Structures are given as structure tokens and as C-alpha cells.
GROMACS .gro file of C-alpha atoms in nm:
model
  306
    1UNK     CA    1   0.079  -0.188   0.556
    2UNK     CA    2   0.309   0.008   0.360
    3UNK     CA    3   0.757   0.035   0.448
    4UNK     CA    4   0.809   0.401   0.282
    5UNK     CA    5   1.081   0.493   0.586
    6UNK     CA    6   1.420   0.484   0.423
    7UNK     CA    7   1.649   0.271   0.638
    8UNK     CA    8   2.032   0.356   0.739
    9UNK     CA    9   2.273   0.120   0.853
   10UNK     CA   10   2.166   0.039   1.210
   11UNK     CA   11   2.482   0.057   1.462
   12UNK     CA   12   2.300  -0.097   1.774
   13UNK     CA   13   2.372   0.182   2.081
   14UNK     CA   14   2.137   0.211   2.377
   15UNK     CA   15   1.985   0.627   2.417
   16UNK     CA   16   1.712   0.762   2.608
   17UNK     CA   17   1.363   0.887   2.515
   18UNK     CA   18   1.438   1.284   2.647
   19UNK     CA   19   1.672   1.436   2.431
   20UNK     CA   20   1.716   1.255   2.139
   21UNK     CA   21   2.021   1.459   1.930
   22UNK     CA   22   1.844   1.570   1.589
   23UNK     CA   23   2.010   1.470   1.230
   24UNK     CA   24   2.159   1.762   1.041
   25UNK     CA   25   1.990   1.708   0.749
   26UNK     CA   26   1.756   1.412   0.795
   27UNK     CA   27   1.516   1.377   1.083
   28UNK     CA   28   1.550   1.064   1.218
   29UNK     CA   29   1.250   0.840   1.213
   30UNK     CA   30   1.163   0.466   1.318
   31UNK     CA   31   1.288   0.186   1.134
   32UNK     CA   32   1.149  -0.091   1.356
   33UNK     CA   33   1.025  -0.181   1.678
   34UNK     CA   34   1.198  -0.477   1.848
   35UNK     CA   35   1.082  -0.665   2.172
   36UNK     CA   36   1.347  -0.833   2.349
   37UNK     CA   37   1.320  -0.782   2.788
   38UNK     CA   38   1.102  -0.492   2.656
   39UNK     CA   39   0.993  -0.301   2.381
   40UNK     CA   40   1.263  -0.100   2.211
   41UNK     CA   41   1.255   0.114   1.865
   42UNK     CA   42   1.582   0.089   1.677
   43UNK     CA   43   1.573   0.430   1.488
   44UNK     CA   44   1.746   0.514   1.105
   45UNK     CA   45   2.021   0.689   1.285
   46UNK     CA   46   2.138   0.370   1.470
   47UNK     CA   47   2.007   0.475   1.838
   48UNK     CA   48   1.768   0.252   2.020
   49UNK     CA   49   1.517   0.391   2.205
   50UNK     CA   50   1.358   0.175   2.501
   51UNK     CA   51   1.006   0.190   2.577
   52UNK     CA   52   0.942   0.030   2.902
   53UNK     CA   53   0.582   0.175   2.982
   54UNK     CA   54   0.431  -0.051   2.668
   55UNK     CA   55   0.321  -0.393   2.772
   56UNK     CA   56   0.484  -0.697   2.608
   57UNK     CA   57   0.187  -0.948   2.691
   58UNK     CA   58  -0.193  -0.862   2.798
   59UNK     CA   59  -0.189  -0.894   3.192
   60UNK     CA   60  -0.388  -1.147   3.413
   61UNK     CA   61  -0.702  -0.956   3.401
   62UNK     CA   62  -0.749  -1.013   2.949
   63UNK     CA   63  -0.936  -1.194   2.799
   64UNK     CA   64  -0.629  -1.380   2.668
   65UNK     CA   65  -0.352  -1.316   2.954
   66UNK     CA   66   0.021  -1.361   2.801
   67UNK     CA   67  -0.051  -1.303   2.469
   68UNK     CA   68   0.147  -1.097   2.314
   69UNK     CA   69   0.021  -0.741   2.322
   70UNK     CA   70   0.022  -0.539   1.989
   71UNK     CA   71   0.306  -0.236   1.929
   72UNK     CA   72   0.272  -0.108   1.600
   73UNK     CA   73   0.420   0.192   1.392
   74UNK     CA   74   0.324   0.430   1.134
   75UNK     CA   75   0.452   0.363   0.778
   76UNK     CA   76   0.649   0.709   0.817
   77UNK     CA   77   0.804   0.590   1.102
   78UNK     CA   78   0.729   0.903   1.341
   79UNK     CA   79   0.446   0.766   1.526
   80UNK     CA   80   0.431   0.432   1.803
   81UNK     CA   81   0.139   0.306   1.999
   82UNK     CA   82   0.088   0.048   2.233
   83UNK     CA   83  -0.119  -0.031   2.521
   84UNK     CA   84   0.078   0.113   2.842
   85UNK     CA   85   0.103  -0.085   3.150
   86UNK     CA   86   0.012   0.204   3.417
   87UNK     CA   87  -0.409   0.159   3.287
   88UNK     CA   88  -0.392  -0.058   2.976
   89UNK     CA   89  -0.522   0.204   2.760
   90UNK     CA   90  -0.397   0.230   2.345
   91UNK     CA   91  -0.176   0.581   2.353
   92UNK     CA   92   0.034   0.690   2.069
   93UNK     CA   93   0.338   0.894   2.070
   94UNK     CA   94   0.657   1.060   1.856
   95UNK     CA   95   0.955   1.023   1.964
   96UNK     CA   96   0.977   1.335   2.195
   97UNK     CA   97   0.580   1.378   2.277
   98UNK     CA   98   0.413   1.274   2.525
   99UNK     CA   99   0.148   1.010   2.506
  100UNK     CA  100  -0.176   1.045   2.355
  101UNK     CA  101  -0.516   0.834   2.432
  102UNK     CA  102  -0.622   0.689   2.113
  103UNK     CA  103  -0.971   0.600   2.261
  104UNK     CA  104  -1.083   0.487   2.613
  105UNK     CA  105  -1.304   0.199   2.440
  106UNK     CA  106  -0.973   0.045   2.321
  107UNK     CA  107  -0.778  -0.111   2.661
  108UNK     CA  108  -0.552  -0.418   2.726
  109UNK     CA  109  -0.850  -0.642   2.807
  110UNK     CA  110  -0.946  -0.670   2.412
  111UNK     CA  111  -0.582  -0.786   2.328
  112UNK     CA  112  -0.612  -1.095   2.061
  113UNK     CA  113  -0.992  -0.997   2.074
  114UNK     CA  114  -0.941  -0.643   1.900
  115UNK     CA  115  -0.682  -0.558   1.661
  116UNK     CA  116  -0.531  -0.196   1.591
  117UNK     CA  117  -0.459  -0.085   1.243
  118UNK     CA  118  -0.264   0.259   1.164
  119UNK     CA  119  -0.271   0.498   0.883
  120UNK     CA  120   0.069   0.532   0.743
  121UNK     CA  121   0.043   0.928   0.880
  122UNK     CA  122  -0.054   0.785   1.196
  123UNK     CA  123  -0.337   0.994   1.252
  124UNK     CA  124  -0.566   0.779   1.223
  125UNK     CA  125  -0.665   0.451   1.388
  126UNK     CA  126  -0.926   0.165   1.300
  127UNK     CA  127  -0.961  -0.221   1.484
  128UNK     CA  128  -1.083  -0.499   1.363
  129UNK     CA  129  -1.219  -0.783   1.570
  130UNK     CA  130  -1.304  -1.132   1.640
  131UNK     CA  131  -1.649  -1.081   1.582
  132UNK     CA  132  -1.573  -1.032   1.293
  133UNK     CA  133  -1.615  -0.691   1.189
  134UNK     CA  134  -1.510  -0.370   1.277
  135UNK     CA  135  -1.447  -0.174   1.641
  136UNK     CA  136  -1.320   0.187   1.703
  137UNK     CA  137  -1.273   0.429   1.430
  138UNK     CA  138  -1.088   0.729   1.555
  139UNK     CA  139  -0.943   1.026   1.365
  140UNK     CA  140  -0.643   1.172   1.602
  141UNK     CA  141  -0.642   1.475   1.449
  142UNK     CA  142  -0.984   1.604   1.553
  143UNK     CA  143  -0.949   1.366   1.879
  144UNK     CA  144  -1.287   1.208   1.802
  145UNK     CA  145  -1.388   0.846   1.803
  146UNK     CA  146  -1.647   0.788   1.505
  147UNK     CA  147  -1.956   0.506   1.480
  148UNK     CA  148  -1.929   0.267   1.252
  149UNK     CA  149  -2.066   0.356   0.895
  150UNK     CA  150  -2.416   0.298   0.856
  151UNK     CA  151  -2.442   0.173   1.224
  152UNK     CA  152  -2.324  -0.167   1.185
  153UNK     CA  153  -1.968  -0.254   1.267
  154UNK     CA  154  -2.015  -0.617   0.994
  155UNK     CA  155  -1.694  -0.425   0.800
  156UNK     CA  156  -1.385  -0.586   0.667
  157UNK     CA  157  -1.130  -0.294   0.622
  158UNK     CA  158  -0.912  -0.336   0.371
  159UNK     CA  159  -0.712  -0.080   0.391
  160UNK     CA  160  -0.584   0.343   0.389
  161UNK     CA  161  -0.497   0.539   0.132
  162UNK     CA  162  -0.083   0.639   0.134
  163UNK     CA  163  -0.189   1.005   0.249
  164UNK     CA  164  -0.460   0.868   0.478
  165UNK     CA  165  -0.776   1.068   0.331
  166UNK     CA  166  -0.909   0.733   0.265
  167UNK     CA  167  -1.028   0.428   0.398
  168UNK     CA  168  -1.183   0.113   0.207
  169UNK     CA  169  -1.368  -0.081   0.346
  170UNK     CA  170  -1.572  -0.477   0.281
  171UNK     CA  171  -1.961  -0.479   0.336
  172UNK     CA  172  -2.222  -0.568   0.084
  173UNK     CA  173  -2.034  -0.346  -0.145
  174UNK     CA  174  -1.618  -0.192  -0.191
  175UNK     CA  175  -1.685   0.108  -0.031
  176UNK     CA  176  -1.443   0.421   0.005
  177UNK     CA  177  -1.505   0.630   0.268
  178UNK     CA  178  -1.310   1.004   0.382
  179UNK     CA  179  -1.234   1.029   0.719
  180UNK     CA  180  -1.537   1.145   0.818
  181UNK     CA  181  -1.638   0.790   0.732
  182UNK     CA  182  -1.876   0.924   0.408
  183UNK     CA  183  -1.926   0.706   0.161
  184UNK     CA  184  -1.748   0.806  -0.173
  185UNK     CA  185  -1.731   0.532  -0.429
  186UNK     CA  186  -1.908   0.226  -0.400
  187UNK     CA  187  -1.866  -0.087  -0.613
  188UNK     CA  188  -2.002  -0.452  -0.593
  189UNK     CA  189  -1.715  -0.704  -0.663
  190UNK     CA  190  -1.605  -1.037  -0.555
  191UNK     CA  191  -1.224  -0.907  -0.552
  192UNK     CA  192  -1.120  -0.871  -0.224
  193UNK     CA  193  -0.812  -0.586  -0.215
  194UNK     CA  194  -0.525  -0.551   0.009
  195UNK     CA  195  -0.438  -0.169  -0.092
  196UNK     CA  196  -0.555   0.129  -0.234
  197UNK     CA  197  -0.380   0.426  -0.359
  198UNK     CA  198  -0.384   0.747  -0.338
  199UNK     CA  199  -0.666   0.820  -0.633
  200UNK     CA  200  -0.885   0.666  -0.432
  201UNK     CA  201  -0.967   0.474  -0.731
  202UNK     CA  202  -0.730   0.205  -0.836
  203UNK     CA  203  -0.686  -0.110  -0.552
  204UNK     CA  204  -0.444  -0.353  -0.567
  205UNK     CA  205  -0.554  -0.722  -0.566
  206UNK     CA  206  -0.334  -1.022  -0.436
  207UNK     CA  207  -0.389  -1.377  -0.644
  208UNK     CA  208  -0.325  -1.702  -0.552
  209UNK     CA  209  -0.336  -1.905  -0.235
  210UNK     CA  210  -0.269  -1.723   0.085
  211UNK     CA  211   0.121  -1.702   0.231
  212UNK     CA  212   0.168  -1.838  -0.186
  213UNK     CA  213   0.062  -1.466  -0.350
  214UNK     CA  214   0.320  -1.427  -0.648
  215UNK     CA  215   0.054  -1.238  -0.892
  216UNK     CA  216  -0.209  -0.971  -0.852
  217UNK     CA  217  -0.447  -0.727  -1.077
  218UNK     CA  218  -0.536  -0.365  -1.043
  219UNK     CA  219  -0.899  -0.272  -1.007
  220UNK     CA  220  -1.076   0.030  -1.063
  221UNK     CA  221  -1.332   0.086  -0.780
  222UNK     CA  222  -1.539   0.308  -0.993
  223UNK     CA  223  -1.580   0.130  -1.317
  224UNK     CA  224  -1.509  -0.219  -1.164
  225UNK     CA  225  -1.280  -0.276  -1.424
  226UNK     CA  226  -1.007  -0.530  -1.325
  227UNK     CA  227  -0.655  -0.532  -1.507
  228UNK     CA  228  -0.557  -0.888  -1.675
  229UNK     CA  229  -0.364  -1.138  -1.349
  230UNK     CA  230   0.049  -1.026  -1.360
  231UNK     CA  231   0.292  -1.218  -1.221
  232UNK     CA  232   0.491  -1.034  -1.014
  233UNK     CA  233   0.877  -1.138  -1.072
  234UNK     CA  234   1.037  -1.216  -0.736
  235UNK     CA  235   1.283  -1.392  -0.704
  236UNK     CA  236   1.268  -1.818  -0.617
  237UNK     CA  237   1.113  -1.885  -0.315
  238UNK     CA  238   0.980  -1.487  -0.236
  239UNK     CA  239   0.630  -1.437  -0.248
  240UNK     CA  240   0.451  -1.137  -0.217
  241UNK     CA  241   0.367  -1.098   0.201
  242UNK     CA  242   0.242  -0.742   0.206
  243UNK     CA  243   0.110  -0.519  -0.111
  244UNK     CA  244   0.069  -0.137  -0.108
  245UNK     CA  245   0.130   0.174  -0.287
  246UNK     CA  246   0.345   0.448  -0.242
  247UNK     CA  247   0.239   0.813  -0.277
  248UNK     CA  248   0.322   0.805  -0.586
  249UNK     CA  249   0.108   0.602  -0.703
  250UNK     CA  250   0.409   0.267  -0.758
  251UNK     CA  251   0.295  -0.060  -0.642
  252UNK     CA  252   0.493  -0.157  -0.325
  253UNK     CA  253   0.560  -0.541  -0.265
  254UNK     CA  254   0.721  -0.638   0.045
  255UNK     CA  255   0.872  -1.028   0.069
  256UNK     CA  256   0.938  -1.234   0.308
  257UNK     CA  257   1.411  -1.323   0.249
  258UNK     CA  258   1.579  -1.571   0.439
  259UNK     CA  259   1.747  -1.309   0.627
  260UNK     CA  260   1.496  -1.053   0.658
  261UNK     CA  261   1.270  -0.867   0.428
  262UNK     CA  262   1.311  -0.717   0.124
  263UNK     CA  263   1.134  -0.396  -0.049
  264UNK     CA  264   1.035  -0.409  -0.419
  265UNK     CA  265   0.852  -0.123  -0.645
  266UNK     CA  266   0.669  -0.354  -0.913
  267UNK     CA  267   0.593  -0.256  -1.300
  268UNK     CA  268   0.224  -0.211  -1.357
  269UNK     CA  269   0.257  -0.342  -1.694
  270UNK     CA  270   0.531  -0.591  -1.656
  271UNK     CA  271   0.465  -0.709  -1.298
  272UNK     CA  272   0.934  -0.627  -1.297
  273UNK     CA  273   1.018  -0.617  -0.981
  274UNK     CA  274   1.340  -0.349  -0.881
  275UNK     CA  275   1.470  -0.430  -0.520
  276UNK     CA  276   1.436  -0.118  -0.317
  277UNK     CA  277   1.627  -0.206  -0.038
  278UNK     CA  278   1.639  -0.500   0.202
  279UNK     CA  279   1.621  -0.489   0.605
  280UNK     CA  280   1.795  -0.761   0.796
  281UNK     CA  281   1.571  -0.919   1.066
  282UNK     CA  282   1.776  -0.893   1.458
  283UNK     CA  283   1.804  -1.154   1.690
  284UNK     CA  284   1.494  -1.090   1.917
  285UNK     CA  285   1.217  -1.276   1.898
  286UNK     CA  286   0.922  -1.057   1.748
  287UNK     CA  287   1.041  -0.721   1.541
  288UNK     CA  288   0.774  -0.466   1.382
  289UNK     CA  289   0.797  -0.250   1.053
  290UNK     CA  290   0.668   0.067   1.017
  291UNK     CA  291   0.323   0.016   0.867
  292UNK     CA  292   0.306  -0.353   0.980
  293UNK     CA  293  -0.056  -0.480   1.110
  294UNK     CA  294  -0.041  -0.544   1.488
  295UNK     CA  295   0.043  -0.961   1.387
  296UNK     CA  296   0.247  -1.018   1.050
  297UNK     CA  297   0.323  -1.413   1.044
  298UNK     CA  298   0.619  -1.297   0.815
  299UNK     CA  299   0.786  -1.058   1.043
  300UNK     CA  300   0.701  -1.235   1.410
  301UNK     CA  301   0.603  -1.577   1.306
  302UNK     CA  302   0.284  -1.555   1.448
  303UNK     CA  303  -0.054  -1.590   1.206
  304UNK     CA  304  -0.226  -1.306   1.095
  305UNK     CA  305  -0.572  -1.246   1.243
  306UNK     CA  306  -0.855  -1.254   0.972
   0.00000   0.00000   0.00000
């Protein structure tokens, strides 16, 4: 859920997947994904990349046939997945590897049924689902798909850490669990957090009415202590549309503009908000950030899945 790629100045040219030239100094990365006759990445050197073996709607044989099928990328915009029209399977991929099966359990027929979510490393992948609850856990480093903690998949997951050693999750209890999926801290609130940084400790927690967020508190998942409600000063009409940190520990506010989306780092103390940087939204229909969920009603106009 987090936008740490910095963005240059995209200059719209059409390039191939083989052979992509490499930056001098700066390795070029993803700043968004972009759907128009197919999926495309635009990348921070300008190029865009087509990607015509990921489906753009779950075929005739899903559950939900023609909805639109998920594409997501990491927060440090090297990694892409999406479900692959040649078996439906979930792969992920960098921009010259070849694809990777993120798990066999996870194909085209669960699309709108099962959602993927991405560690901002992209190495590791978790999906929620209707049920509600949880799916597939799978660590891509080790190439192994995990069970569910305590052998019940009735988790909300709330989130990664930045360096994606940690992921909290909702049960009975705020629970942090390593990638192994061992419990590490566990705390019994009735805060529900969107983030959690890279302590493992502190989680940020939006306030308000949902879509409306324009304040939030820290919490501290060991103590349960929960800083006083700060307003977080966007500007008119902004709202706060996706929290995280950074790995440095900043709060990370991204906001829904009328032309696009814009990146704040917000005061801890103050709830100030300094404008990063802002990304202006193309003319396609649906368009995803690095470290978007697979349906952001901000960025594609489509309702989130809870």
C-alpha cells in the first residue's frame, strides 16, 4: 500500500520487454501499470512496456467472467504479477525475468472471489477473500506456500511491514507475525490499522468515516498505547485514501487530486503535511501504483473489496 518509487517525467514511447536499455545511474523501475487494449507498465524512464500475456478480465470459465482481473505492483516498482492467459495461474516477474508461479492454488477462476496483496519487496504474497478471511500465504523467496496461522484462515490482514519481515494481521487479537507466519506481538484492541512500520511496533490508524479519513493516531502494538486523534492537514477537498510508512519510519499519506494523486510525508506531532510529489492520472481507463491493492476505488474507480 505504500508509493516509495520516485517518479520521472513520463514521455509516452512504446519498447519491448527483451532488452530494455539500462539507466546510467538510476535503474529504472515501474511507475504504474496502465490497461488500455492491454496491460502496459509505463516505467520512470518514460518507456512503456506492454504485457500482453496478463489477462484484462477473468475468462468465461470464473466465477465472475469479465471482471476485471487484478495486475498489481510492488511498492519498489521492480516486481508485476498478474494472472496470465496461457493457464490462468498468478506469476510474477521483473522487468527482464521470466515468470514465476506464485502458487498453483491461486488461478483466474477466484478473480473477484480472491484478492492478491504484495509486499512492497515483492517477495511476498498474501489474498484475502470473500469468505471473509484469509487464502494463500506464500513467501517467494523460499518458493513455499504457508497454512494459515493457527489453522484457520478467519484473518483480516492489515498489512506488511516497509522491509517486508512483517505481517499484521486481525483475529481475536493484533497479531504480528515474521514470515514464517510466528506470532510475535499480540495485542487486544478495537483499533483497526491500515499500516505498520518497520519496528514492528508502532501502526498507523485511519479516523473518520470511510473514503472521508482526514485524521489518524499511532498505536503501539505492544503496550496498546494509542497517540491522541491528529488531523492530518491536506489540503480542501483531499482526504487521506491510502496510509503507510516509509522505511524510515515517516508516515506516508497518499490523496486522492483532481488530476491524479498526490504523495505527502505527514508530521507525527503536527499531523503537517509536505507534498512529496504528485503523479498525473493518463487517459486509460483503470491505472495501478506501485504498492496499490489489486482494487483502489481512488485510482480505478472501482470499490475496494473488504
Amino acid at each position: 500500500m505504500g508509493l516509495r518509487t520516485a517518479l520521472a517525467t513520463l514521455l509516452l514511447t512504446t519498447a519491448t520487454l527483451i532488452g530494455q536499455p539500462a539507466a546510467a545511474a538510476t535503474p529504472v523501475t515501474i511507475a504504474y501499470a496502465q490497461r488500455t487494449q492491454t496491460w502496459e507498465l509505463v516505467l520512470s524512464n518514460g518507456d512503456v512496456v506492454e504485457v500482453p500475456e496478463a489477462l484484462a478480465k477473468a475468462p468465461d470459465a470464473a466465477i465472475n467472467a469479465g471482471e476485471q482481473a487484478p495486475f498489481l505492483v510492488s511498492g519498489d516498482g521492480r516486481h508485476f504479477f498478474y494472472f496470465r492467459k496461457s493457464d490462468g495461474l498468478f506469476v510474477e516477474r521483473t522487468l527482464n525475468g521470466k515468470e514465476r508461479v506464485v502458487s498453483r492454488q491461486l488461478t483466474a477462476v477466484t478473480i473477484d472471489e480472491e484478492w492478491p496483496l504484495v509486499s512492497d519487496d515483492g517477495s511476498y504474497v498474501v489474498t484475502t477473500t470473500s469468505a471473509p478471511g484469509v487464502g494463500v500465504f506464500v513467501d517467494l523467496r523460499k518458493g513455499k506456500v504457508l497454512p494459515p496461522p493457527g489453522k484457520t484462515d478467519a484473518w483480516g490482514f492489515m498489512g506488511f511491514s516497509p522491509d517486508g519481515k512483517r505481517l499484521l494481521l486481525e483475529g481475536e487479537r493484533l497479531t504480528v507475525f515474521d514470515r514464517g507466519l510466528r506470532a510475535r506481538t499480540r495485542l487486544k484492541t478495537r483499533l483497526s490499522p491500515m499500516a505498520l512500520a518497520n519496528d514492528y511496533v508502532t501502526a498507523a490508524v485511519p479516523v473518520g468515516t470511510w473514503r472521508k479519513y482526514r485524521k489518524l493516531r499511532l498505536l503501539n502494538l505492544r503496550t496498546g498505547r494509542a497517540s491522541g486523534v491528529m488531523t492530518v492537514r491536506l489540503p480542501r477537498g483531499q482526504y487521506i485514501d491510502d496510509l503507510d510508512f516509509d522505511q524510515a519510519g515517516q508516515v506516508i499519506v497518499r490523496s486522492k487530486t483532481g488530476t491524479g494523486v498526490a504523495i505527502y510525508r505527514v508530521s507525527k506531532t503536527t499531523g503537517k503535511a509536505t507534498l512529496l510529489r504528485t503523479i498525473a492520472r493518463p487517459d486509460v481507463e483503470v491505472w495501478v501504483l506501485p504498492g496499490d491493492r489489486a482494487y483502489e476505488w481512488w485510482t480505478n474507480g472501482k470499490a475496494p473489496q473488504e
